[in-house]
PDB file of C-alpha atoms and ligand atoms in Angstrom:
ATOM      1  CA  MET A   1    -184.185  77.636 -96.726  1.00  0.00           C
ATOM      2  CA  ILE A   2    -182.125  75.399 -94.634  1.00  0.00           C
ATOM      3  CA  ALA A   3    -181.139  71.822 -96.931  1.00  0.00           C
ATOM      4  CA  VAL A   4    -179.170  68.552 -96.464  1.00  0.00           C
ATOM      5  CA  GLN A   5    -175.748  68.568 -98.119  1.00  0.00           C
ATOM      6  CA  LEU A   6    -174.055  65.998 -98.637  1.00  0.00           C
ATOM      7  CA  ASP A   7    -170.328  65.525-100.089  1.00  0.00           C
ATOM      8  CA  GLY A   8    -167.313  63.410 -99.351  1.00  0.00           C
ATOM      9  CA  GLY A   9    -168.023  61.755 -96.930  1.00  0.00           C
ATOM     10  CA  ALA A  10    -170.673  64.386 -94.407  1.00  0.00           C
ATOM     11  CA  VAL A  11    -173.013  65.130 -93.604  1.00  0.00           C
ATOM     12  CA  SER A  12    -174.052  69.310 -93.086  1.00  0.00           C
ATOM     13  CA  VAL A  13    -178.199  72.104 -93.539  1.00  0.00           C
ATOM     14  CA  VAL A  14    -177.037  74.413 -95.467  1.00  0.00           C
ATOM     15  CA  ARG A  15    -178.753  77.614 -95.838  1.00  0.00           C
ATOM     16  CA  ARG A  16    -179.579  78.530 -99.909  1.00  0.00           C
ATOM     17  CA  PRO A  17    -182.499  79.758-101.701  1.00  0.00           C
ATOM     18  CA  LYS A  18    -185.039  77.801-102.600  1.00  0.00           C
ATOM     19  CA  PRO A  19    -185.121  76.037-105.957  1.00  0.00           C
ATOM     20  CA  ARG A  20    -186.940  77.624-109.030  1.00  0.00           C
ATOM     21  CA  ARG A  21    -190.755  75.004-109.745  1.00  0.00           C
ATOM     22  CA  ARG A  22    -190.438  74.281-113.718  1.00  0.00           C
ATOM     23  CA  PRO A  23    -193.825  74.060-115.505  1.00  0.00           C
ATOM     24  CA  GLY A  24    -195.118  70.853-115.002  1.00  0.00           C
ATOM     25  CA  GLU A  25    -193.808  70.827-111.735  1.00  0.00           C
ATOM     26  CA  ALA A  26    -194.719  71.255-108.390  1.00  0.00           C
ATOM     27  CA  LEU A  27    -193.243  72.764-105.582  1.00  0.00           C
ATOM     28  CA  ILE A  28    -193.019  70.543-102.158  1.00  0.00           C
ATOM     29  CA  ARG A  29    -192.168  72.445 -98.666  1.00  0.00           C
ATOM     30  CA  LEU A  30    -191.309  68.734 -96.197  1.00  0.00           C
ATOM     31  CA  LEU A  31    -193.188  68.052 -93.960  1.00  0.00           C
ATOM     32  CA  CYS A  32    -191.937  64.958 -93.103  1.00  0.00           C
ATOM     33  CA  GLY A  33    -188.649  62.022 -94.396  1.00  0.00           C
ATOM     34  CA  GLY A  34    -188.078  58.862 -94.244  1.00  0.00           C
ATOM     35  CA  ILE A  35    -183.908  57.634 -94.547  1.00  0.00           C
ATOM     36  CA  CYS A  36    -183.137  54.783 -95.552  1.00  0.00           C
ATOM     37  CA  ASN A  37    -180.283  52.963 -96.329  1.00  0.00           C
ATOM     38  CA  THR A  38    -179.798  53.833-100.160  1.00  0.00           C
ATOM     39  CA  ASP A  39    -178.450  57.597 -98.237  1.00  0.00           C
ATOM     40  CA  ILE A  40    -176.462  55.980 -95.670  1.00  0.00           C
ATOM     41  CA  GLU A  41    -174.655  54.509 -98.313  1.00  0.00           C
ATOM     42  CA  LEU A  42    -174.318  58.541-100.524  1.00  0.00           C
ATOM     43  CA  LYS A  43    -173.737  59.828 -97.780  1.00  0.00           C
ATOM     44  CA  ARG A  44    -170.322  58.033 -97.087  1.00  0.00           C
ATOM     45  CA  GLY A  45    -169.619  58.660-100.204  1.00  0.00           C
ATOM     46  CA  TYR A  46    -170.849  55.858-103.086  1.00  0.00           C
ATOM     47  CA  TYR A  47    -172.260  56.568-106.310  1.00  0.00           C
ATOM     48  CA  GLY A  48    -170.224  59.154-105.852  1.00  0.00           C
ATOM     49  CA  PHE A  49    -173.182  61.218-104.938  1.00  0.00           C
ATOM     50  CA  SER A  50    -172.118  64.630-103.461  1.00  0.00           C
ATOM     51  CA  GLY A  51    -176.095  67.096-102.701  1.00  0.00           C
ATOM     52  CA  THR A  52    -178.978  67.381-100.858  1.00  0.00           C
ATOM     53  CA  PRO A  53    -180.821  63.489-100.830  1.00  0.00           C
ATOM     54  CA  GLY A  54    -184.284  62.454 -99.726  1.00  0.00           C
ATOM     55  CA  HIS A  55    -186.165  60.057-101.364  1.00  0.00           C
ATOM     56  CA  GLU A  56    -188.882  59.014 -99.037  1.00  0.00           C
ATOM     57  CA  PHE A  57    -191.567  62.619 -97.763  1.00  0.00           C
ATOM     58  CA  VAL A  58    -194.647  63.733 -96.987  1.00  0.00           C
ATOM     59  CA  GLY A  59    -194.781  67.034 -98.648  1.00  0.00           C
ATOM     60  CA  GLU A  60    -197.212  70.056 -99.041  1.00  0.00           C
ATOM     61  CA  VAL A  61    -197.797  71.454-101.817  1.00  0.00           C
ATOM     62  CA  VAL A  62    -197.669  75.184-101.769  1.00  0.00           C
ATOM     63  CA  ALA A  63    -197.146  75.884-106.442  1.00  0.00           C
ATOM     64  CA  CYS A  64    -198.077  74.509-109.452  1.00  0.00           C
ATOM     65  CA  ASP A  65    -200.469  75.140-112.728  1.00  0.00           C
ATOM     66  CA  GLU A  66    -203.170  73.504-111.529  1.00  0.00           C
ATOM     67  CA  PRO A  67    -204.446  75.101-108.386  1.00  0.00           C
ATOM     68  CA  ALA A  68    -205.853  72.086-107.259  1.00  0.00           C
ATOM     69  CA  TRP A  69    -202.822  70.439-105.782  1.00  0.00           C
ATOM     70  CA  VAL A  70    -201.532  73.563-103.931  1.00  0.00           C
ATOM     71  CA  GLY A  71    -202.199  73.221-100.304  1.00  0.00           C
ATOM     72  CA  LYS A  72    -202.581  69.595-100.271  1.00  0.00           C
ATOM     73  CA  ARG A  73    -200.302  66.401 -99.277  1.00  0.00           C
ATOM     74  CA  VAL A  74    -198.856  64.660-100.753  1.00  0.00           C
ATOM     75  CA  THR A  75    -195.839  61.826-101.574  1.00  0.00           C
ATOM     76  CA  GLY A  76    -194.271  60.978-105.062  1.00  0.00           C
ATOM     77  CA  GLY A  77    -193.005  58.531-106.880  1.00  0.00           C
ATOM     78  CA  ILE A  78    -189.027  59.366-107.872  1.00  0.00           C
ATOM     79  CA  ASN A  79    -187.927  58.931-110.834  1.00  0.00           C
ATOM     80  CA  VAL A  80    -188.695  61.649-113.155  1.00  0.00           C
ATOM     81  CA  GLY A  81    -188.082  60.535-116.940  1.00  0.00           C
ATOM     82  CA  CYS A  82    -187.700  61.863-120.108  1.00  0.00           C
ATOM     83  CA  GLY A  83    -191.495  60.923-120.424  1.00  0.00           C
ATOM     84  CA  ALA A  84    -190.860  61.761-124.599  1.00  0.00           C
ATOM     85  CA  CYS A  85    -188.660  58.237-124.788  1.00  0.00           C
ATOM     86  CA  GLU A  86    -190.921  53.486-125.011  1.00  0.00           C
ATOM     87  CA  ARG A  87    -190.297  53.250-122.065  1.00  0.00           C
ATOM     88  CA  CYS A  88    -191.994  56.575-120.772  1.00  0.00           C
ATOM     89  CA  LEU A  89    -194.219  56.018-123.355  1.00  0.00           C
ATOM     90  CA  ARG A  90    -195.246  52.853-121.931  1.00  0.00           C
ATOM     91  CA  GLY A  91    -195.409  53.251-118.254  1.00  0.00           C
ATOM     92  CA  LEU A  92    -191.798  52.812-116.765  1.00  0.00           C
ATOM     93  CA  GLU A  93    -190.606  55.627-116.803  1.00  0.00           C
ATOM     94  CA  ARG A  94    -188.305  54.665-113.588  1.00  0.00           C
ATOM     95  CA  HIS A  95    -186.213  52.131-116.528  1.00  0.00           C
ATOM     96  CA  CYS A  96    -185.795  55.731-118.355  1.00  0.00           C
ATOM     97  CA  ALA A  97    -182.536  56.142-119.672  1.00  0.00           C
ATOM     98  CA  THR A  98    -181.750  59.697-119.056  1.00  0.00           C
ATOM     99  CA  ARG A  99    -184.240  59.475-116.247  1.00  0.00           C
ATOM    100  CA  THR A 100    -184.462  61.724-112.797  1.00  0.00           C
ATOM    101  CA  VAL A 101    -183.549  60.267-109.044  1.00  0.00           C
ATOM    102  CA  LEU A 102    -184.893  62.573-106.502  1.00  0.00           C
ATOM    103  CA  GLY A 103    -182.117  62.405-103.778  1.00  0.00           C
ATOM    104  CA  ILE A 104    -180.274  59.778-106.037  1.00  0.00           C
ATOM    105  CA  VAL A 105    -179.149  61.340-109.624  1.00  0.00           C
ATOM    106  CA  GLN A 106    -179.247  64.125-111.161  1.00  0.00           C
ATOM    107  CA  ARG A 107    -182.531  65.211-108.640  1.00  0.00           C
ATOM    108  CA  PRO A 108    -181.908  67.652-105.212  1.00  0.00           C
ATOM    109  CA  GLY A 109    -183.028  65.005-102.781  1.00  0.00           C
ATOM    110  CA  ALA A 110    -186.592  66.049-100.013  1.00  0.00           C
ATOM    111  CA  PHE A 111    -184.234  66.046 -97.649  1.00  0.00           C
ATOM    112  CA  SER A 112    -184.823  70.385 -97.352  1.00  0.00           C
ATOM    113  CA  GLU A 113    -186.860  72.855 -96.616  1.00  0.00           C
ATOM    114  CA  TYR A 114    -188.624  73.307-100.507  1.00  0.00           C
ATOM    115  CA  PHE A 115    -187.986  71.120-103.327  1.00  0.00           C
ATOM    116  CA  THR A 116    -189.772  70.240-106.594  1.00  0.00           C
ATOM    117  CA  LEU A 117    -191.041  67.057-108.910  1.00  0.00           C
ATOM    118  CA  PRO A 118    -193.355  66.895-111.845  1.00  0.00           C
ATOM    119  CA  VAL A 119    -197.093  67.627-110.690  1.00  0.00           C
ATOM    120  CA  ARG A 120    -197.444  63.861-112.692  1.00  0.00           C
ATOM    121  CA  ASN A 121    -195.303  61.775-109.613  1.00  0.00           C
ATOM    122  CA  LEU A 122    -197.796  63.200-107.357  1.00  0.00           C
ATOM    123  CA  HIS A 123    -200.051  61.387-105.089  1.00  0.00           C
ATOM    124  CA  GLU A 124    -201.884  62.456-102.884  1.00  0.00           C
ATOM    125  CA  ILE A 125    -202.057  61.436 -99.213  1.00  0.00           C
ATOM    126  CA  PRO A 126    -205.484  59.955 -98.830  1.00  0.00           C
ATOM    127  CA  ALA A 127    -207.091  61.976 -95.278  1.00  0.00           C
ATOM    128  CA  GLY A 128    -207.529  59.871 -91.896  1.00  0.00           C
ATOM    129  CA  LEU A 129    -203.770  58.591 -93.270  1.00  0.00           C
ATOM    130  CA  ALA A 130    -200.647  60.286 -90.833  1.00  0.00           C
ATOM    131  CA  THR A 131    -198.229  62.120 -91.921  1.00  0.00           C
ATOM    132  CA  GLU A 132    -195.359  60.048 -89.872  1.00  0.00           C
ATOM    133  CA  THR A 133    -197.188  56.490 -91.482  1.00  0.00           C
ATOM    134  CA  ALA A 134    -197.238  58.008 -95.214  1.00  0.00           C
ATOM    135  CA  VAL A 135    -193.763  58.482 -95.305  1.00  0.00           C
ATOM    136  CA  PHE A 136    -193.067  54.760 -95.518  1.00  0.00           C
ATOM    137  CA  ALA A 137    -195.325  54.757 -98.956  1.00  0.00           C
ATOM    138  CA  GLU A 138    -191.409  54.590-100.773  1.00  0.00           C
ATOM    139  CA  PRO A 139    -189.969  51.515 -99.110  1.00  0.00           C
ATOM    140  CA  VAL A 140    -193.749  50.233 -99.358  1.00  0.00           C
ATOM    141  CA  ALA A 141    -193.787  50.732-102.571  1.00  0.00           C
ATOM    142  CA  ALA A 142    -190.871  49.548-103.059  1.00  0.00           C
ATOM    143  CA  ALA A 143    -192.201  46.151-101.607  1.00  0.00           C
ATOM    144  CA  CYS A 144    -195.652  45.457-103.492  1.00  0.00           C
ATOM    145  CA  GLU A 145    -192.762  45.087-106.760  1.00  0.00           C
ATOM    146  CA  ILE A 146    -192.328  42.197-106.263  1.00  0.00           C
ATOM    147  CA  LEU A 147    -195.947  41.643-106.463  1.00  0.00           C
ATOM    148  CA  GLU A 148    -195.527  42.589-109.822  1.00  0.00           C
ATOM    149  CA  GLN A 149    -192.812  40.882-110.445  1.00  0.00           C
ATOM    150  CA  VAL A 150    -192.900  37.554-109.065  1.00  0.00           C
ATOM    151  CA  LYS A 151    -196.667  35.594-108.667  1.00  0.00           C
ATOM    152  CA  ILE A 152    -196.362  34.570-105.222  1.00  0.00           C
ATOM    153  CA  PRO A 153    -199.651  31.918-104.045  1.00  0.00           C
ATOM    154  CA  ARG A 154    -201.459  32.441-101.458  1.00  0.00           C
ATOM    155  CA  GLY A 155    -200.314  29.996 -98.389  1.00  0.00           C
ATOM    156  CA  THR A 156    -197.001  29.486-100.063  1.00  0.00           C
ATOM    157  CA  ALA A 157    -193.974  30.030 -97.065  1.00  0.00           C
ATOM    158  CA  VAL A 158    -191.091  33.112 -98.637  1.00  0.00           C
ATOM    159  CA  ALA A 159    -188.021  33.617 -96.981  1.00  0.00           C
ATOM    160  CA  VAL A 160    -187.392  37.103 -96.522  1.00  0.00           C
ATOM    161  CA  LEU A 161    -183.177  37.487 -95.845  1.00  0.00           C
ATOM    162  CA  GLY A 162    -182.890  40.259 -92.954  1.00  0.00           C
ATOM    163  CA  ASP A 163    -183.996  42.549 -90.376  1.00  0.00           C
ATOM    164  CA  GLY A 164    -183.341  46.728 -91.656  1.00  0.00           C
ATOM    165  CA  LYS A 165    -185.467  49.038 -92.716  1.00  0.00           C
ATOM    166  CA  LEU A 166    -186.593  47.142 -96.025  1.00  0.00           C
ATOM    167  CA  GLY A 167    -186.874  43.994 -94.978  1.00  0.00           C
ATOM    168  CA  LEU A 168    -189.573  44.398 -92.462  1.00  0.00           C
ATOM    169  CA  VAL A 169    -191.259  46.240 -94.801  1.00  0.00           C
ATOM    170  CA  VAL A 170    -191.041  43.118 -97.079  1.00  0.00           C
ATOM    171  CA  ALA A 171    -191.886  40.750 -94.671  1.00  0.00           C
ATOM    172  CA  GLN A 172    -194.764  43.020 -93.902  1.00  0.00           C
ATOM    173  CA  VAL A 173    -196.007  43.403 -97.221  1.00  0.00           C
ATOM    174  CA  LEU A 174    -196.491  39.287 -98.794  1.00  0.00           C
ATOM    175  CA  ALA A 175    -196.953  38.822 -94.954  1.00  0.00           C
ATOM    176  CA  ALA A 176    -200.533  40.626 -95.967  1.00  0.00           C
ATOM    177  CA  ARG A 177    -200.412  39.352 -99.849  1.00  0.00           C
ATOM    178  CA  GLY A 178    -200.846  35.870 -98.245  1.00  0.00           C
ATOM    179  CA  ALA A 179    -197.756  34.241 -97.897  1.00  0.00           C
ATOM    180  CA  CYS A 180    -196.180  33.066 -95.128  1.00  0.00           C
ATOM    181  CA  ILE A 181    -193.061  34.783 -93.792  1.00  0.00           C
ATOM    182  CA  ASP A 182    -190.456  33.180 -92.707  1.00  0.00           C
ATOM    183  CA  LEU A 183    -187.883  36.098 -91.553  1.00  0.00           C
ATOM    184  CA  TYR A 184    -184.629  35.838 -91.230  1.00  0.00           C
ATOM    185  CA  GLY A 185    -181.830  39.102 -88.998  1.00  0.00           C
ATOM    186  CA  ARG A 186    -179.952  38.713 -86.163  1.00  0.00           C
ATOM    187  CA  HIS A 187    -181.233  40.809 -84.294  1.00  0.00           C
ATOM    188  CA  GLU A 188    -184.392  39.421 -82.321  1.00  0.00           C
ATOM    189  CA  GLU A 189    -185.442  42.986 -81.339  1.00  0.00           C
ATOM    190  CA  LYS A 190    -186.206  44.323 -84.726  1.00  0.00           C
ATOM    191  CA  MET A 191    -187.559  41.055 -85.884  1.00  0.00           C
ATOM    192  CA  ALA A 192    -190.018  41.607 -82.684  1.00  0.00           C
ATOM    193  CA  LEU A 193    -191.915  44.565 -83.881  1.00  0.00           C
ATOM    194  CA  VAL A 194    -193.075  42.897 -86.728  1.00  0.00           C
ATOM    195  CA  ALA A 195    -193.749  39.457 -85.293  1.00  0.00           C
ATOM    196  CA  GLY A 196    -197.036  37.633 -85.350  1.00  0.00           C
ATOM    197  CA  PRO A 197    -199.077  34.830 -87.070  1.00  0.00           C
ATOM    198  CA  ARG A 198    -197.618  35.321 -90.904  1.00  0.00           C
ATOM    199  CA  ILE A 199    -194.217  36.364 -89.581  1.00  0.00           C
ATOM    200  CA  ALA A 200    -192.388  34.348 -88.023  1.00  0.00           C
ATOM    201  CA  ALA A 201    -189.008  35.199 -86.496  1.00  0.00           C
ATOM    202  CA  ARG A 202    -185.810  33.370 -87.045  1.00  0.00           C
ATOM    203  CA  SER A 203    -181.892  33.238 -86.571  1.00  0.00           C
ATOM    204  CA  SER A 204    -179.716  33.484 -89.483  1.00  0.00           C
ATOM    205  CA  ASN A 205    -178.160  30.707 -88.479  1.00  0.00           C
ATOM    206  CA  GLN A 206    -181.539  28.183 -88.558  1.00  0.00           C
ATOM    207  CA  ARG A 207    -180.576  28.882 -92.927  1.00  0.00           C
ATOM    208  CA  GLY A 208    -182.563  25.740 -93.976  1.00  0.00           C
ATOM    209  CA  ASN A 209    -180.889  25.209 -97.525  1.00  0.00           C
ATOM    210  CA  SER A 210    -183.692  24.215-101.307  1.00  0.00           C
ATOM    211  CA  THR A 211    -186.407  25.127 -98.146  1.00  0.00           C
ATOM    212  CA  TYR A 212    -187.661  27.752 -99.704  1.00  0.00           C
ATOM    213  CA  GLU A 213    -189.857  28.588-102.896  1.00  0.00           C
ATOM    214  CA  TYR A 214    -188.865  31.699-103.005  1.00  0.00           C
ATOM    215  CA  VAL A 215    -186.811  33.893-101.029  1.00  0.00           C
ATOM    216  CA  VAL A 216    -186.328  37.735-100.745  1.00  0.00           C
ATOM    217  CA  GLU A 217    -182.766  39.032-100.065  1.00  0.00           C
ATOM    218  CA  ALA A 218    -182.642  42.085 -97.981  1.00  0.00           C
ATOM    219  CA  THR A 219    -179.880  42.037 -96.175  1.00  0.00           C
ATOM    220  CA  GLY A 220    -178.000  44.497 -97.554  1.00  0.00           C
ATOM    221  CA  SER A 221    -174.945  42.807 -97.477  1.00  0.00           C
ATOM    222  CA  ALA A 222    -173.159  41.487 -99.859  1.00  0.00           C
ATOM    223  CA  GLY A 223    -172.944  37.910 -98.960  1.00  0.00           C
ATOM    224  CA  GLY A 224    -176.957  37.305 -98.784  1.00  0.00           C
ATOM    225  CA  LEU A 225    -177.347  36.612-101.990  1.00  0.00           C
ATOM    226  CA  ARG A 226    -175.018  33.027-101.711  1.00  0.00           C
ATOM    227  CA  GLU A 227    -176.631  32.651 -99.263  1.00  0.00           C
ATOM    228  CA  ALA A 228    -180.767  33.449-100.056  1.00  0.00           C
ATOM    229  CA  VAL A 229    -179.536  32.246-103.491  1.00  0.00           C
ATOM    230  CA  ALA A 230    -178.490  28.380-101.378  1.00  0.00           C
ATOM    231  CA  MET A 231    -181.947  28.653 -99.640  1.00  0.00           C
ATOM    232  CA  THR A 232    -183.748  28.575-102.912  1.00  0.00           C
ATOM    233  CA  ARG A 233    -185.748  24.892-104.240  1.00  0.00           C
ATOM    234  CA  PRO A 234    -184.497  23.899-107.450  1.00  0.00           C
ATOM    235  CA  ARG A 235    -186.431  25.978-110.223  1.00  0.00           C
ATOM    236  CA  GLY A 236    -187.191  29.025-107.528  1.00  0.00           C
ATOM    237  CA  LYS A 237    -186.414  32.571-107.943  1.00  0.00           C
ATOM    238  CA  VAL A 238    -184.589  34.707-105.313  1.00  0.00           C
ATOM    239  CA  ILE A 239    -186.188  38.433-105.323  1.00  0.00           C
ATOM    240  CA  LEU A 240    -183.195  41.127-104.752  1.00  0.00           C
ATOM    241  CA  LYS A 241    -184.040  43.371-103.101  1.00  0.00           C
ATOM    242  CA  SER A 242    -180.722  45.151-101.743  1.00  0.00           C
ATOM    243  CA  THR A 243    -178.284  47.747-103.790  1.00  0.00           C
ATOM    244  CA  VAL A 244    -176.049  47.136-102.394  1.00  0.00           C
ATOM    245  CA  HIS A 245    -172.376  49.429-104.175  1.00  0.00           C
ATOM    246  CA  GLU A 246    -170.005  46.857-104.137  1.00  0.00           C
ATOM    247  CA  ALA A 247    -169.174  43.896-107.038  1.00  0.00           C
ATOM    248  CA  VAL A 248    -170.952  40.742-105.921  1.00  0.00           C
ATOM    249  CA  THR A 249    -169.026  37.203-106.368  1.00  0.00           C
ATOM    250  CA  LEU A 250    -170.747  34.963-106.840  1.00  0.00           C
ATOM    251  CA  ASP A 251    -170.382  30.593-107.422  1.00  0.00           C
ATOM    252  CA  MET A 252    -173.189  30.268-110.433  1.00  0.00           C
ATOM    253  CA  ALA A 253    -173.604  26.609-110.333  1.00  0.00           C
ATOM    254  CA  PRO A 254    -176.523  26.386-108.453  1.00  0.00           C
ATOM    255  CA  VAL A 255    -177.864  29.394-109.725  1.00  0.00           C
ATOM    256  CA  ILE A 256    -178.229  27.012-113.457  1.00  0.00           C
ATOM    257  CA  VAL A 257    -177.588  23.352-111.781  1.00  0.00           C
ATOM    258  CA  ASN A 258    -180.953  24.142-109.564  1.00  0.00           C
ATOM    259  CA  GLU A 259    -182.186  26.997-112.195  1.00  0.00           C
ATOM    260  CA  ILE A 260    -183.751  29.009-110.046  1.00  0.00           C
ATOM    261  CA  THR A 261    -184.152  32.804-111.137  1.00  0.00           C
ATOM    262  CA  LEU A 262    -183.153  35.473-109.611  1.00  0.00           C
ATOM    263  CA  VAL A 263    -185.443  38.846-110.132  1.00  0.00           C
ATOM    264  CA  GLY A 264    -183.977  42.605-110.341  1.00  0.00           C
ATOM    265  CA  SER A 265    -185.958  44.318-108.531  1.00  0.00           C
ATOM    266  CA  ARG A 266    -186.367  47.682-107.019  1.00  0.00           C
ATOM    267  CA  CYS A 267    -189.387  50.839-106.972  1.00  0.00           C
ATOM    268  CA  GLY A 268    -192.646  50.315-107.157  1.00  0.00           C
ATOM    269  CA  ARG A 269    -196.209  51.223-107.752  1.00  0.00           C
ATOM    270  CA  MET A 270    -196.882  54.170-104.526  1.00  0.00           C
ATOM    271  CA  GLU A 271    -201.293  53.589-105.451  1.00  0.00           C
ATOM    272  CA  GLU A 272    -200.458  50.409-103.921  1.00  0.00           C
ATOM    273  CA  ALA A 273    -198.384  50.970-100.767  1.00  0.00           C
ATOM    274  CA  LEU A 274    -200.859  53.689 -99.596  1.00  0.00           C
ATOM    275  CA  ARG A 275    -203.917  51.725-100.004  1.00  0.00           C
ATOM    276  CA  LEU A 276    -201.966  49.721 -97.790  1.00  0.00           C
ATOM    277  CA  LEU A 277    -200.688  51.891 -95.682  1.00  0.00           C
ATOM    278  CA  ALA A 278    -204.511  53.760 -95.055  1.00  0.00           C
ATOM    279  CA  ARG A 279    -205.416  49.878 -94.391  1.00  0.00           C
ATOM    280  CA  GLY A 280    -203.246  49.693 -91.867  1.00  0.00           C
ATOM    281  CA  ALA A 281    -201.793  46.240 -93.247  1.00  0.00           C
ATOM    282  CA  VAL A 282    -198.419  47.167 -92.821  1.00  0.00           C
ATOM    283  CA  ARG A 283    -197.952  48.542 -89.379  1.00  0.00           C
ATOM    284  CA  VAL A 284    -194.634  50.968 -89.977  1.00  0.00           C
ATOM    285  CA  GLU A 285    -195.328  53.363 -86.306  1.00  0.00           C
ATOM    286  CA  PRO A 286    -193.602  50.218 -84.066  1.00  0.00           C
ATOM    287  CA  LEU A 287    -190.732  50.767 -87.232  1.00  0.00           C
ATOM    288  CA  ILE A 288    -190.001  54.178 -86.092  1.00  0.00           C
ATOM    289  CA  SER A 289    -187.032  54.951 -84.294  1.00  0.00           C
ATOM    290  CA  ALA A 290    -186.052  58.333 -83.631  1.00  0.00           C
ATOM    291  CA  ARG A 291    -187.853  61.565 -85.132  1.00  0.00           C
ATOM    292  CA  TYR A 292    -185.284  65.107 -85.869  1.00  0.00           C
ATOM    293  CA  GLY A 293    -186.075  68.184 -87.478  1.00  0.00           C
ATOM    294  CA  LEU A 294    -184.743  69.141 -90.652  1.00  0.00           C
ATOM    295  CA  SER A 295    -181.736  71.705 -89.358  1.00  0.00           C
ATOM    296  CA  GLU A 296    -180.865  68.774 -86.889  1.00  0.00           C
ATOM    297  CA  ALA A 297    -180.269  67.115 -89.455  1.00  0.00           C
ATOM    298  CA  VAL A 298    -176.459  66.403 -88.836  1.00  0.00           C
ATOM    299  CA  ARG A 299    -177.051  63.696 -86.020  1.00  0.00           C
ATOM    300  CA  ALA A 300    -180.425  61.832 -87.512  1.00  0.00           C
ATOM    301  CA  PHE A 301    -178.021  60.585 -90.179  1.00  0.00           C
ATOM    302  CA  ALA A 302    -176.159  59.081 -86.783  1.00  0.00           C
ATOM    303  CA  ARG A 303    -178.532  58.069 -85.409  1.00  0.00           C
ATOM    304  CA  ALA A 304    -179.456  56.395 -88.326  1.00  0.00           C
ATOM    305  CA  GLU A 305    -176.458  54.460 -88.694  1.00  0.00           C
ATOM    306  CA  GLU A 306    -176.714  53.443 -85.298  1.00  0.00           C
ATOM    307  CA  LYS A 307    -176.332  49.570 -84.544  1.00  0.00           C
ATOM    308  CA  GLY A 308    -180.625  48.500 -83.051  1.00  0.00           C
ATOM    309  CA  VAL A 309    -182.376  52.090 -85.242  1.00  0.00           C
ATOM    310  CA  VAL A 310    -184.387  51.418 -87.768  1.00  0.00           C
ATOM    311  CA  LYS A 311    -186.274  54.401 -89.475  1.00  0.00           C
ATOM    312  CA  VAL A 312    -185.122  58.350 -89.495  1.00  0.00           C
ATOM    313  CA  LEU A 313    -187.324  60.495 -89.711  1.00  0.00           C
ATOM    314  CA  LEU A 314    -186.504  64.143 -90.203  1.00  0.00           C
ATOM    315  CA  GLU A 315    -189.702  66.715 -89.679  1.00  0.00           C
ATOM    316  CA  GLY A 316    -190.195  69.550 -91.763  1.00  0.00           C
ATOM    317  CA  ALA A 317    -189.511  72.992 -90.295  1.00  0.00           C
TER     318      ALA A 317
HETATM  319 ZN1  LIG B   1    -185.046  55.082 -99.971  1.00  0.00          ZN
HETATM  320 ZN1  LIG B   2    -187.581  58.632-121.282  1.00  0.00          ZN
END
């Protein structure tokens, strides 16, 4: 089979044997994968990653101990916990200290003709939901996580900073749950993809001070956190969605004086994400900038790094 390989800052497509499925795991054939900023950071060599990336996927189960799954279209939770520790037993596999993470930590990813994931991580894609839409389940789930962590009353104004892939998804998810979004970015054409009655596109230069009770930082840049803190009202909350590889320096005085809560936020639950996508509450099709076959992954990664490009999809062989 073919698989995408990242090594020392370079992308290549390699041939290797099909992975062997361990007990409790499903063997999955890739139908569609999404390239995310994390993949681009892995490619650049951050986190010392070497191997096959890919954590946003839809695939078809081809082998599994439980025959009912075979032939099903699935996506999956990307964190694989040990299943036995106190965090796993509380349903917090994504915080298991010895977890592996699909395509990120100690587990070959989905940008491969075939890959494996435990059956307990799988979620069936509803029949009416297109594969290219469902492939956004992982970033939509990451956006849903915000609402698990912070209760945002309906009608509340929320600032979302960043008009990249994640910012555009976050804005839509929060709007679908009743928030009024001011989306701050530098690319009018990207923000126009999601602007509407509940999402107003604002230029980064229009940022006010101490304006919002809730500010979501999704810029992917070190400066974003500082800006987010400046925009937050006393006693407000800053939700951190960017994973920035470099150390961020922040003057803590405004955080302390204004009693601002910083909330780190990462992966979320897939169920709600699939529901929102199936309902059409989050429209992801306009975010698809390009599609490539798995064997064209080198070009696909190059494209994903170009300015103005939102989501690049990799289609299974
Ligand atoms: Zn991702
Ligand atoms: Zn565990």
